[in-house]
Coordinates of N, CA and C in Angstrom, one line a residue:
M1 N -3.1 -12.5 11.6 CA -2.3 -11.4 12.3 C -2.4 -10.1 11.5
A2 N -2.4 -10.2 10.1 CA -2.5 -9.0 9.3 C -3.9 -8.4 9.5
V3 N -4.9 -9.2 9.5 CA -6.3 -8.7 9.7 C -6.4 -8.1 11.1
F4 N -5.8 -8.6 12.1 CA -5.9 -8.1 13.4 C -5.2 -6.7 13.5
I5 N -4.1 -6.6 12.8 CA -3.4 -5.3 12.8 C -4.2 -4.3 12.0
Y6 N -4.7 -4.7 10.8 CA -5.5 -3.8 10.0 C -6.7 -3.3 10.8
A7 N -7.4 -4.2 11.5 CA -8.6 -3.8 12.3 C -8.2 -2.8 13.4
G8 N -7.0 -3.0 14.0 CA -6.6 -2.1 15.0 C -6.3 -0.7 14.4
C9 N -5.7 -0.7 13.2 CA -5.4 0.6 12.6 C -6.7 1.3 12.2
K10 N -7.7 0.6 11.7 CA -9.0 1.2 11.4 C -9.6 1.8 12.6
G11 N -9.6 1.0 13.7 CA -10.2 1.5 14.9 C -9.4 2.7 15.5
L12 N -8.1 2.8 15.3 CA -7.3 3.9 15.8 C -7.7 5.2 15.0
T13 N -7.8 5.1 13.7 CA -8.2 6.3 12.9 C -9.6 6.7 13.2
W14 N -10.5 5.7 13.4 CA -11.9 6.1 13.7 C -12.0 6.8 15.1
R15 N -11.3 6.3 16.1 CA -11.4 6.9 17.4 C -10.8 8.3 17.4
S16 N -9.8 8.6 16.6 CA -9.2 9.9 16.6 C -9.9 11.0 15.7
A17 N -10.9 10.5 14.9 CA -11.6 11.4 14.0 C -12.8 12.1 14.6
I18 N -13.1 13.3 14.1 CA -14.3 14.1 14.5 C -15.5 13.5 13.7
K19 N -16.4 13.0 14.5 CA -17.6 12.3 13.8 C -18.9 13.0 14.1
V20 N -18.8 14.4 14.3 CA -20.0 15.1 14.6 C -20.9 15.2 13.4
S21 N -22.2 14.9 13.6 CA -23.2 15.0 12.5 C -22.9 14.0 11.3
V22 N -22.2 13.0 11.6 CA -22.0 11.9 10.6 C -22.9 10.8 10.9
P23 N -23.7 10.4 9.9 CA -24.6 9.2 10.1 C -23.9 8.0 10.5
A24 N -24.6 7.2 11.3 CA -23.9 5.9 11.8 C -23.6 5.0 10.6
N25 N -24.4 5.0 9.5 CA -24.1 4.1 8.4 C -22.8 4.5 7.7
R26 N -22.5 5.8 7.7 CA -21.2 6.2 7.1 C -20.0 5.8 7.9
N27 N -20.2 5.8 9.2 CA -19.1 5.3 10.1 C -18.9 3.8 9.9
V28 N -20.0 3.0 9.8 CA -19.9 1.6 9.6 C -19.3 1.3 8.2
A29 N -19.7 2.1 7.2 CA -19.1 1.9 5.9 C -17.6 2.1 5.9
Y30 N -17.2 3.1 6.6 CA -15.7 3.4 6.6 C -15.0 2.2 7.3
L31 N -15.6 1.6 8.3 CA -14.9 0.6 9.1 C -14.9 -0.8 8.4
L32 N -16.0 -1.0 7.6 CA -16.2 -2.4 7.0 C -16.1 -2.4 5.5
L33 N -16.4 -1.3 4.8 CA -16.6 -1.4 3.4 C -15.6 -0.5 2.6
W34 N -14.5 0.0 3.3 CA -13.5 0.8 2.6 C -12.2 0.5 3.2
P35 N -11.1 0.1 2.4 CA -9.8 -0.3 3.0 C -8.9 0.9 3.3
G36 N -9.3 2.1 2.8 CA -8.5 3.3 3.0 C -8.5 3.7 4.5
M37 N -7.5 4.6 4.8 CA -7.3 5.1 6.2 C -7.5 6.6 6.3
D38 N -8.0 7.3 5.3 CA -8.2 8.7 5.4 C -9.7 9.0 5.8
I39 N -9.9 8.9 7.1 CA -11.3 8.9 7.6 C -11.9 10.3 7.4
E40 N -11.1 11.4 7.6 CA -11.7 12.7 7.4 C -12.3 12.9 6.0
A41 N -11.5 12.4 5.0 CA -12.1 12.6 3.6 C -13.3 11.7 3.5
F42 N -13.3 10.5 4.0 CA -14.4 9.6 3.8 C -15.7 10.1 4.5
L43 N -15.6 10.7 5.7 CA -16.7 11.1 6.4 C -17.2 12.5 6.1
D44 N -16.4 13.3 5.5 CA -16.8 14.7 5.2 C -17.7 14.8 4.0
R45 N -19.0 15.1 4.3 CA -20.0 15.1 3.3 C -20.1 16.5 2.5
R46 N -19.2 17.4 2.9 CA -19.2 18.7 2.3 C -18.2 18.8 1.1
R47 N -17.4 17.8 0.9 CA -16.4 17.8 -0.2 C -17.0 17.7 -1.5
D48 N -16.4 18.4 -2.5 CA -16.8 18.2 -3.9 C -16.0 17.0 -4.4
V49 N -16.7 16.0 -4.8 CA -16.0 14.7 -5.2 C -16.2 14.6 -6.7
V50 N -15.0 14.4 -7.4 CA -15.1 14.1 -8.8 C -15.5 12.7 -9.1
P51 N -16.6 12.5 -9.8 CA -17.0 11.1 -10.0 C -16.1 10.3 -10.9
P52 N -16.0 9.0 -10.9 CA -15.1 8.2 -11.7 C -15.6 8.3 -13.2
T53 N -14.6 8.3 -14.1 CA -14.9 8.3 -15.5 C -15.2 6.9 -16.0
L54 N -15.8 6.8 -17.2 CA -16.1 5.5 -17.8 C -14.8 4.7 -17.9
G55 N -13.7 5.3 -18.2 CA -12.4 4.6 -18.3 C -12.0 4.0 -17.0
E56 N -12.3 4.6 -15.9 CA -11.9 4.0 -14.6 C -12.8 2.8 -14.4
W57 N -14.1 2.9 -14.6 CA -15.0 1.8 -14.4 C -14.6 0.6 -15.2
L58 N -14.0 0.8 -16.4 CA -13.6 -0.3 -17.3 C -12.2 -0.8 -16.9
F59 N -11.3 0.2 -16.5 CA -9.9 -0.2 -16.2 C -9.8 -1.0 -14.9
A60 N -10.6 -0.7 -13.9 CA -10.5 -1.4 -12.6 C -10.8 -2.9 -12.8
P61 N -11.9 -3.3 -13.4 CA -12.1 -4.8 -13.6 C -11.2 -5.4 -14.6
A62 N -10.6 -4.6 -15.5 CA -9.6 -5.1 -16.4 C -8.3 -5.5 -15.6
K63 N -8.0 -4.7 -14.6 CA -6.8 -5.1 -13.8 C -7.1 -6.3 -12.9
M64 N -8.4 -6.4 -12.5 CA -8.8 -7.7 -11.7 C -8.6 -8.9 -12.7
G65 N -9.1 -8.7 -13.9 CA -9.0 -9.8 -14.9 C -7.5 -10.2 -15.1
C66 N -6.6 -9.2 -15.2 CA -5.2 -9.6 -15.3 C -4.7 -10.4 -14.1
G67 N -5.2 -10.0 -13.0 CA -4.8 -10.7 -11.8 C -5.3 -12.2 -11.8
F68 N -6.5 -12.4 -12.2 CA -7.1 -13.7 -12.2 C -6.4 -14.6 -13.3
V69 N -6.0 -13.9 -14.4 CA -5.2 -14.6 -15.4 C -3.9 -15.2 -14.9
L70 N -3.2 -14.3 -14.1 CA -2.0 -14.7 -13.5 C -2.2 -15.9 -12.5
L71 N -3.3 -15.7 -11.7 CA -3.6 -16.7 -10.6 C -4.0 -18.0 -11.2
Y72 N -5.0 -18.0 -12.1 CA -5.6 -19.3 -12.5 C -5.2 -19.7 -14.0
G73 N -4.4 -18.8 -14.6 CA -4.0 -19.1 -16.0 C -2.5 -19.4 -16.0
A74 N -1.7 -18.5 -15.4 CA -0.2 -18.7 -15.4 C 0.3 -19.6 -14.3
V75 N -0.1 -19.4 -13.1 CA 0.4 -20.2 -12.0 C 0.3 -21.7 -12.1
P76 N -0.9 -22.2 -12.5 CA -1.0 -23.7 -12.7 C -0.1 -24.2 -13.8
R77 N 0.3 -23.4 -14.7 CA 1.2 -23.9 -15.8 C 2.7 -23.8 -15.4
L78 N 3.0 -23.3 -14.3 CA 4.4 -23.2 -13.8 C 4.8 -24.5 -13.1
S79 N 6.0 -24.8 -13.3 CA 6.5 -26.1 -12.6 C 6.5 -25.9 -11.1
P80 N 5.9 -26.8 -10.3 CA 5.9 -26.7 -8.9 C 7.3 -26.8 -8.3
D81 N 8.3 -27.2 -9.1 CA 9.6 -27.3 -8.6 C 10.2 -25.9 -8.4
H82 N 9.7 -24.9 -9.2 CA 10.2 -23.6 -9.1 C 9.2 -22.8 -8.1
V83 N 9.4 -23.1 -6.8 CA 8.5 -22.6 -5.8 C 8.5 -21.1 -5.8
L84 N 9.6 -20.5 -5.8 CA 9.7 -19.0 -5.7 C 9.0 -18.3 -6.9
V85 N 9.2 -18.9 -8.1 CA 8.6 -18.3 -9.3 C 7.1 -18.4 -9.1
V86 N 6.6 -19.6 -8.7 CA 5.1 -19.8 -8.5 C 4.6 -18.7 -7.5
G87 N 5.3 -18.6 -6.4 CA 4.9 -17.7 -5.4 C 4.9 -16.2 -5.8
W88 N 5.9 -15.8 -6.5 CA 6.0 -14.4 -7.0 C 4.9 -14.1 -8.0
V89 N 4.7 -15.0 -9.0 CA 3.7 -14.8 -10.0 C 2.3 -14.7 -9.3
G90 N 2.1 -15.6 -8.4 CA 0.8 -15.7 -7.7 C 0.6 -14.4 -6.8
M91 N 1.6 -14.0 -6.1 CA 1.5 -12.8 -5.3 C 1.2 -11.5 -6.1
I92 N 1.9 -11.4 -7.3 CA 1.6 -10.3 -8.2 C 0.1 -10.4 -8.6
G93 N -0.3 -11.6 -8.9 CA -1.7 -11.7 -9.3 C -2.7 -11.3 -8.2
L94 N -2.4 -11.6 -7.0 CA -3.2 -11.2 -5.8 C -3.2 -9.7 -5.7
I95 N -2.1 -9.1 -5.9 CA -2.0 -7.6 -5.8 C -2.9 -6.9 -6.9
F96 N -2.8 -7.5 -8.1 CA -3.7 -7.0 -9.2 C -5.1 -7.2 -8.9
V97 N -5.5 -8.3 -8.3 CA -6.9 -8.6 -8.0 C -7.4 -7.6 -6.9
L98 N -6.6 -7.5 -5.9 CA -7.1 -6.7 -4.7 C -6.8 -5.2 -4.8
H99 N -5.5 -4.9 -4.7 CA -5.1 -3.5 -4.6 C -5.4 -2.7 -5.9
F100 N -5.1 -3.2 -7.0 CA -5.3 -2.5 -8.3 C -6.7 -2.7 -8.8
G101 N -7.3 -3.8 -8.6 CA -8.6 -4.1 -9.1 C -9.8 -3.8 -8.2
L102 N -10.0 -4.7 -7.2 CA -11.2 -4.6 -6.4 C -11.2 -3.3 -5.6
F103 N -10.1 -2.9 -5.0 CA -10.1 -1.6 -4.3 C -10.3 -0.4 -5.2
H104 N -9.9 -0.5 -6.4 CA -10.2 0.6 -7.4 C -11.7 0.6 -7.7
L105 N -12.3 -0.5 -7.8 CA -13.7 -0.6 -8.1 C -14.5 0.0 -6.9
L106 N -14.0 -0.3 -5.7 CA -14.7 0.2 -4.5 C -14.6 1.8 -4.5
S107 N -13.4 2.3 -4.9 CA -13.2 3.7 -5.0 C -14.2 4.3 -6.0
C108 N -14.3 3.7 -7.1 CA -15.2 4.2 -8.1 C -16.7 4.2 -7.6
W109 N -17.1 3.2 -6.9 CA -18.4 3.1 -6.4 C -18.7 4.2 -5.4
W110 N -17.8 4.3 -4.4 CA -17.9 5.3 -3.4 C -17.9 6.7 -4.0
R111 N -17.0 7.0 -4.9 CA -17.0 8.4 -5.5 C -18.2 8.6 -6.3
S112 N -18.8 7.6 -6.9 CA -20.1 7.8 -7.7 C -21.2 8.1 -6.8
R113 N -21.1 7.9 -5.5 CA -22.1 8.2 -4.5 C -21.7 9.4 -3.7
G114 N -20.7 10.2 -4.1 CA -20.3 11.4 -3.5 C -19.4 11.3 -2.3
V115 N -18.8 10.2 -2.1 CA -17.8 10.0 -1.0 C -16.4 10.1 -1.5
D116 N -15.6 10.9 -0.8 CA -14.2 11.1 -1.2 C -13.3 9.9 -0.8
A117 N -13.3 8.9 -1.6 CA -12.5 7.7 -1.4 C -11.6 7.5 -2.6
K118 N -10.4 8.2 -2.6 CA -9.5 8.1 -3.7 C -8.9 6.7 -3.9
P119 N -8.6 6.4 -5.1 CA -7.9 5.0 -5.3 C -6.7 4.9 -4.5
L120 N -6.5 3.7 -3.9 CA -5.3 3.5 -3.1 C -4.0 3.5 -3.9
M121 N -4.1 3.1 -5.2 CA -2.9 3.0 -6.0 C -3.1 4.1 -7.1
D122 N -2.0 4.8 -7.4 CA -2.0 5.9 -8.4 C -0.8 5.7 -9.3
W123 N -0.9 4.8 -10.2 CA 0.1 4.5 -11.2 C 1.5 4.6 -10.6
P124 N 1.8 3.7 -9.6 CA 3.1 3.7 -8.9 C 4.3 3.5 -9.9
I125 N 4.1 2.9 -11.0 CA 5.2 2.7 -12.0 C 5.7 4.0 -12.6
L126 N 4.9 5.1 -12.4 CA 5.3 6.4 -13.0 C 6.1 7.3 -12.0
A127 N 6.3 6.8 -10.8 CA 7.0 7.6 -9.7 C 8.4 7.9 -10.2
T128 N 8.8 9.1 -10.1 CA 10.2 9.5 -10.4 C 11.0 9.8 -9.2
S129 N 10.5 9.5 -8.0 CA 11.2 9.6 -6.8 C 10.6 8.7 -5.7
L130 N 11.4 8.3 -4.7 CA 10.9 7.5 -3.7 C 9.9 8.3 -2.8
G131 N 10.1 9.6 -2.7 CA 9.1 10.4 -2.0 C 7.7 10.4 -2.7
E132 N 7.7 10.4 -4.0 CA 6.5 10.4 -4.8 C 5.9 9.0 -4.7
F133 N 6.7 8.0 -4.7 CA 6.2 6.6 -4.7 C 5.5 6.3 -3.4
W134 N 6.3 6.5 -2.2 CA 5.7 6.2 -0.9 C 4.7 7.3 -0.4
G135 N 4.8 8.5 -0.9 CA 4.0 9.5 -0.4 C 2.7 9.7 -1.2
R136 N 2.6 9.2 -2.4 CA 1.4 9.5 -3.2 C 0.9 8.3 -4.0
R137 N 1.8 7.5 -4.6 CA 1.4 6.6 -5.6 C 1.2 5.2 -5.1
W138 N 1.8 4.7 -4.0 CA 1.7 3.3 -3.6 C 0.9 3.3 -2.3
N139 N -0.2 2.6 -2.4 CA -1.0 2.2 -1.2 C -1.3 3.4 -0.3
R140 N -2.2 4.3 -0.7 CA -2.6 5.5 0.1 C -3.0 5.1 1.5
A141 N -3.6 3.9 1.7 CA -4.0 3.6 3.1 C -2.7 3.5 4.0
F142 N -1.7 2.8 3.5 CA -0.5 2.7 4.3 C 0.2 4.1 4.5
R143 N 0.1 4.9 3.4 CA 0.7 6.3 3.5 C -0.1 7.1 4.5
D144 N -1.4 7.2 4.4 CA -2.2 8.0 5.3 C -1.9 7.6 6.8
L145 N -1.9 6.3 7.1 CA -1.7 5.8 8.4 C -0.3 6.2 9.0
T146 N 0.7 5.9 8.2 CA 2.1 6.1 8.7 C 2.4 7.6 8.8
F147 N 1.9 8.4 7.8 CA 2.2 9.8 7.9 C 1.6 10.4 9.1
R148 N 0.3 10.0 9.5 CA -0.3 10.6 10.6 C 0.3 10.2 11.9
Y149 N 0.5 8.9 12.1 CA 0.9 8.3 13.4 C 2.4 8.0 13.5
L150 N 3.2 8.1 12.4 CA 4.6 7.9 12.5 C 5.4 9.1 12.1
F151 N 5.3 9.4 10.8 CA 6.3 10.3 10.2 C 6.0 11.8 10.8
R152 N 4.8 12.2 10.8 CA 4.6 13.6 11.3 C 5.0 13.7 12.8
P153 N 4.6 12.9 13.7 CA 5.0 13.1 15.1 C 6.5 12.9 15.3
L154 N 7.1 11.9 14.6 CA 8.5 11.6 14.7 C 9.3 12.7 14.2
T155 N 8.9 13.3 13.1 CA 9.6 14.5 12.5 C 9.6 15.7 13.4
Q156 N 8.4 15.9 14.0 CA 8.3 17.0 15.0 C 9.2 16.8 16.2
R157 N 9.4 15.6 16.5 CA 10.2 15.3 17.7 C 11.7 15.2 17.5
F158 N 12.1 14.6 16.3 CA 13.5 14.3 16.1 C 14.0 15.1 14.9
G159 N 13.2 15.8 14.2 CA 13.7 16.5 13.0 C 13.4 15.7 11.8
A160 N 13.6 16.4 10.6 CA 13.1 15.7 9.4 C 13.9 14.4 9.1
A161 N 15.2 14.5 9.1 CA 16.0 13.3 8.7 C 15.8 12.1 9.7
W162 N 16.0 12.4 11.0 CA 15.8 11.3 12.0 C 14.4 10.8 12.1
G163 N 13.5 11.7 11.9 CA 12.1 11.4 12.0 C 11.7 10.5 10.8
L164 N 12.3 10.8 9.6 CA 12.0 10.0 8.4 C 12.6 8.6 8.6
M165 N 13.8 8.5 9.1 CA 14.4 7.2 9.3 C 13.7 6.4 10.4
A166 N 13.3 7.0 11.4 CA 12.5 6.3 12.5 C 11.2 5.8 12.0
G167 N 10.5 6.6 11.1 CA 9.3 6.2 10.6 C 9.4 5.0 9.7
F168 N 10.4 4.9 8.8 CA 10.7 3.8 8.0 C 11.1 2.6 8.8
L169 N 11.9 2.8 9.9 CA 12.2 1.7 10.8 C 11.0 1.1 11.4
M170 N 10.1 1.9 11.9 CA 8.8 1.4 12.5 C 8.0 0.6 11.5
S171 N 8.0 1.2 10.3 CA 7.2 0.5 9.2 C 7.8 -0.9 8.9
G172 N 9.1 -0.9 8.9 CA 9.8 -2.2 8.7 C 9.5 -3.2 9.8
L173 N 9.5 -2.8 11.0 CA 9.2 -3.7 12.1 C 7.7 -4.2 12.0
V174 N 6.8 -3.4 11.6 CA 5.4 -3.8 11.4 C 5.4 -4.9 10.3
H175 N 6.1 -4.7 9.2 CA 6.1 -5.6 8.2 C 6.8 -6.9 8.6
D176 N 7.8 -6.8 9.4 CA 8.4 -8.0 9.9 C 7.4 -8.9 10.7
V177 N 6.5 -8.2 11.5 CA 5.5 -8.9 12.3 C 4.5 -9.7 11.4
V178 N 4.1 -9.1 10.3 CA 3.1 -9.7 9.4 C 3.7 -10.6 8.3
I179 N 5.0 -10.5 8.1 CA 5.6 -11.3 7.0 C 6.5 -12.3 7.6
S180 N 7.4 -11.9 8.5 CA 8.5 -12.9 8.9 C 8.0 -13.8 10.0
I181 N 7.1 -13.3 10.9 CA 6.6 -14.2 12.0 C 5.8 -15.3 11.4
P182 N 4.8 -15.0 10.6 CA 4.0 -16.1 10.0 C 4.9 -17.1 9.2
A183 N 5.9 -16.6 8.5 CA 6.8 -17.4 7.7 C 7.8 -18.2 8.6
G184 N 8.0 -17.8 9.8 CA 8.9 -18.5 10.7 C 10.4 -18.3 10.4
S185 N 10.7 -17.3 9.6 CA 12.1 -17.1 9.2 C 12.2 -15.8 8.5
G186 N 13.4 -15.4 8.1 CA 13.6 -14.1 7.3 C 13.5 -12.9 8.2
Y187 N 13.7 -13.1 9.5 CA 13.5 -12.0 10.4 C 14.5 -10.8 10.1
G188 N 14.0 -9.6 10.1 CA 14.9 -8.5 9.9 C 14.9 -8.0 8.4
G189 N 14.6 -8.9 7.5 CA 14.6 -8.6 6.1 C 13.7 -7.4 5.7
P190 N 12.4 -7.5 6.1 CA 11.5 -6.4 5.8 C 11.9 -5.1 6.5
T191 N 12.4 -5.2 7.7 CA 12.9 -4.0 8.4 C 14.1 -3.3 7.6
L192 N 15.0 -4.2 7.1 CA 16.1 -3.7 6.4 C 15.7 -3.1 5.1
F193 N 14.7 -3.6 4.4 CA 14.1 -3.1 3.2 C 13.7 -1.7 3.4
F194 N 12.9 -1.4 4.5 CA 12.4 -0.1 4.7 C 13.5 0.9 5.2
V195 N 14.5 0.4 5.8 CA 15.6 1.3 6.2 C 16.3 1.7 4.9
V196 N 16.4 0.8 3.9 CA 17.0 1.2 2.6 C 16.1 2.3 1.9
Q197 N 14.8 2.2 2.1 CA 13.9 3.2 1.5 C 14.2 4.6 2.1
G198 N 14.4 4.6 3.4 CA 14.6 5.8 4.1 C 16.0 6.4 3.7
I199 N 17.0 5.6 3.6 CA 18.3 6.1 3.1 C 18.2 6.6 1.7
G200 N 17.5 5.9 0.9 CA 17.3 6.3 -0.5 C 16.6 7.7 -0.6
M201 N 15.6 7.9 0.3 CA 14.9 9.1 0.2 C 15.7 10.3 0.7
L202 N 16.5 10.0 1.7 CA 17.5 11.0 2.2 C 18.5 11.4 1.1
A203 N 18.9 10.3 0.4 CA 19.9 10.6 -0.7 C 19.3 11.4 -1.8
E204 N 18.1 11.2 -2.2 CA 17.5 12.0 -3.3 C 17.2 13.4 -2.8
R205 N 17.0 13.6 -1.5 CA 16.8 15.0 -1.0 C 18.1 15.7 -0.7
S206 N 19.2 15.1 -0.7 CA 20.5 15.7 -0.4 C 20.8 16.7 -1.5
S207 N 21.8 17.5 -1.2 CA 22.3 18.5 -2.2 C 22.8 17.8 -3.4
L208 N 23.6 16.7 -3.2 CA 24.2 15.9 -4.3 C 23.1 15.2 -5.1
G209 N 22.1 14.6 -4.3 CA 21.0 13.9 -5.0 C 20.2 14.9 -5.9
R210 N 20.0 16.1 -5.4 CA 19.2 17.0 -6.2 C 20.1 17.5 -7.4
K211 N 21.4 17.6 -7.2 CA 22.2 18.0 -8.3 C 22.3 17.0 -9.5
V212 N 22.3 15.7 -9.1 CA 22.3 14.7 -10.2 C 21.0 14.2 -10.6
G213 N 19.9 14.7 -10.0 CA 18.6 14.5 -10.4 C 18.0 13.2 -9.9
L214 N 18.3 12.7 -8.7 CA 17.8 11.5 -8.2 C 16.3 11.5 -7.9
G215 N 15.8 12.7 -7.7 CA 14.4 12.9 -7.4 C 13.5 13.3 -8.5
S216 N 13.9 13.2 -9.7 CA 13.0 13.7 -10.8 C 13.5 13.1 -12.1
G217 N 12.6 13.1 -13.1 CA 13.0 12.7 -14.5 C 13.4 11.3 -14.6
A218 N 14.1 11.0 -15.7 CA 14.5 9.6 -16.0 C 15.5 9.1 -14.9
V219 N 16.4 9.9 -14.5 CA 17.4 9.5 -13.5 C 16.6 9.1 -12.2
G220 N 15.7 10.0 -11.8 CA 14.9 9.7 -10.6 C 14.1 8.4 -10.7
W221 N 13.5 8.2 -11.9 CA 12.8 6.9 -12.1 C 13.7 5.7 -12.0
L222 N 14.8 5.8 -12.6 CA 15.8 4.6 -12.5 C 16.2 4.4 -11.0
F223 N 16.5 5.5 -10.3 CA 17.0 5.4 -9.0 C 15.8 4.8 -8.1
T224 N 14.6 5.3 -8.3 CA 13.5 4.8 -7.5 C 13.3 3.3 -7.8
A225 N 13.3 2.9 -9.1 CA 13.2 1.5 -9.4 C 14.3 0.6 -8.8
A226 N 15.5 1.1 -8.8 CA 16.6 0.4 -8.2 C 16.4 0.2 -6.7
C227 N 16.0 1.3 -6.0 CA 15.8 1.2 -4.6 C 14.7 0.3 -4.2
L228 N 13.7 0.1 -5.1 CA 12.6 -0.7 -4.7 C 12.8 -2.2 -5.2
L229 N 13.4 -2.4 -6.3 CA 13.4 -3.7 -6.9 C 14.7 -4.5 -6.4
V230 N 15.8 -3.8 -6.3 CA 17.0 -4.6 -5.9 C 16.8 -5.2 -4.5
P231 N 16.3 -4.5 -3.5 CA 16.2 -5.1 -2.2 C 14.8 -5.8 -1.9
V232 N 13.9 -5.9 -2.9 CA 12.6 -6.3 -2.6 C 12.6 -7.8 -2.1
G233 N 13.6 -8.5 -2.4 CA 13.7 -9.9 -1.9 C 13.9 -9.9 -0.4
M234 N 14.3 -8.8 0.2 CA 14.4 -8.8 1.7 C 13.0 -8.6 2.3
L235 N 12.1 -7.9 1.6 CA 10.8 -7.6 2.0 C 10.0 -8.9 1.9
F236 N 9.8 -9.4 0.7 CA 9.1 -10.7 0.5 C 10.2 -11.8 0.3
H237 N 10.7 -12.2 1.4 CA 11.9 -13.1 1.4 C 11.4 -14.5 1.0
P238 N 12.3 -15.4 0.7 CA 12.0 -16.8 0.2 C 11.1 -17.5 1.2
A239 N 11.4 -17.4 2.5 CA 10.6 -18.1 3.5 C 9.1 -17.7 3.5
F240 N 8.9 -16.4 3.3 CA 7.5 -15.9 3.2 C 6.8 -16.5 1.9
I241 N 7.5 -16.5 0.8 CA 7.0 -17.0 -0.4 C 6.6 -18.5 -0.2
R242 N 7.6 -19.3 0.3 CA 7.4 -20.7 0.5 C 6.3 -21.1 1.5
N243 N 6.4 -20.4 2.7 CA 5.6 -20.8 3.8 C 4.2 -20.1 3.9
V244 N 4.1 -19.0 3.2 CA 2.8 -18.3 3.3 C 2.1 -18.2 2.0
I245 N 2.8 -17.6 1.0 CA 2.1 -17.3 -0.3 C 1.8 -18.6 -1.0
V246 N 2.7 -19.5 -1.2 CA 2.4 -20.8 -1.9 C 1.3 -21.6 -1.2
P247 N 1.3 -21.8 0.1 CA 0.2 -22.5 0.7 C -1.2 -21.7 0.5
F248 N -1.1 -20.4 0.5 CA -2.3 -19.6 0.3 C -2.8 -19.9 -1.1
L249 N -1.9 -19.9 -2.1 CA -2.3 -20.1 -3.5 C -2.9 -21.5 -3.6
Q250 N -2.4 -22.5 -2.9 CA -2.9 -23.8 -2.9 C -4.3 -23.8 -2.3
A251 N -4.5 -23.0 -1.2 CA -5.8 -23.0 -0.6 C -6.9 -22.4 -1.4
I252 N -6.6 -21.5 -2.3 CA -7.6 -20.9 -3.2 C -7.6 -21.6 -4.6
G253 N -6.9 -22.7 -4.7 CA -7.0 -23.5 -5.9 C -6.2 -22.9 -7.1
A254 N -5.2 -22.1 -6.8 CA -4.4 -21.5 -7.9 C -3.2 -22.3 -8.1
A255 N -2.7 -23.0 -7.2 CA -1.4 -23.8 -7.3 C -1.6 -25.2 -6.8

């Protein structure tokens, strides 16, 4: 189901893009060999692209290595009686292997060839506001897609505040489809998680939020961490961990 939705989103961005004078192989590469959703950047051959540094080339596989250590080093040593712990450690390992590791390596490779394919993750742990976290640091593919097809049109139609909340509500419903339906339980949890994100973002942008520093500095970092970590169990709820993640870990020989 997730692959089907991802393929649909890829096709949607490709159909809406201007592809004049773009070689066919570049279009195929965007559709099949890059997980990002910023098609204009990927197809534009006139952009000046900063090549990856040696540190990036080394850091990306190091993050993959950390993920594999969690998957095949830590997970097998955990007691199978603690299903949620096994699932969470394994899921974090998968995120390190894919989002932080493999996708970063792909970004390095494409940028070394002059293609503007920025890393999907940009040190999300450093975000000092929810706006910075969701807008720039966490999963650029998700951000590019939702900003273009949800937040921007909804904001133009309903105004900034209602458009923001409607966008997060739609994001939550999509996550419910790919998380709760396969798990067969936990319905509404992912949607509620994203509603909390929208409320938190409105709070940090309010006059009181700006006055107490919810969107910057140490206070902003703590507020962002609280808004993300306290309700994260609603997004990746126990049914998803038990019925989807743990069986997947068993299928790949990690649990």
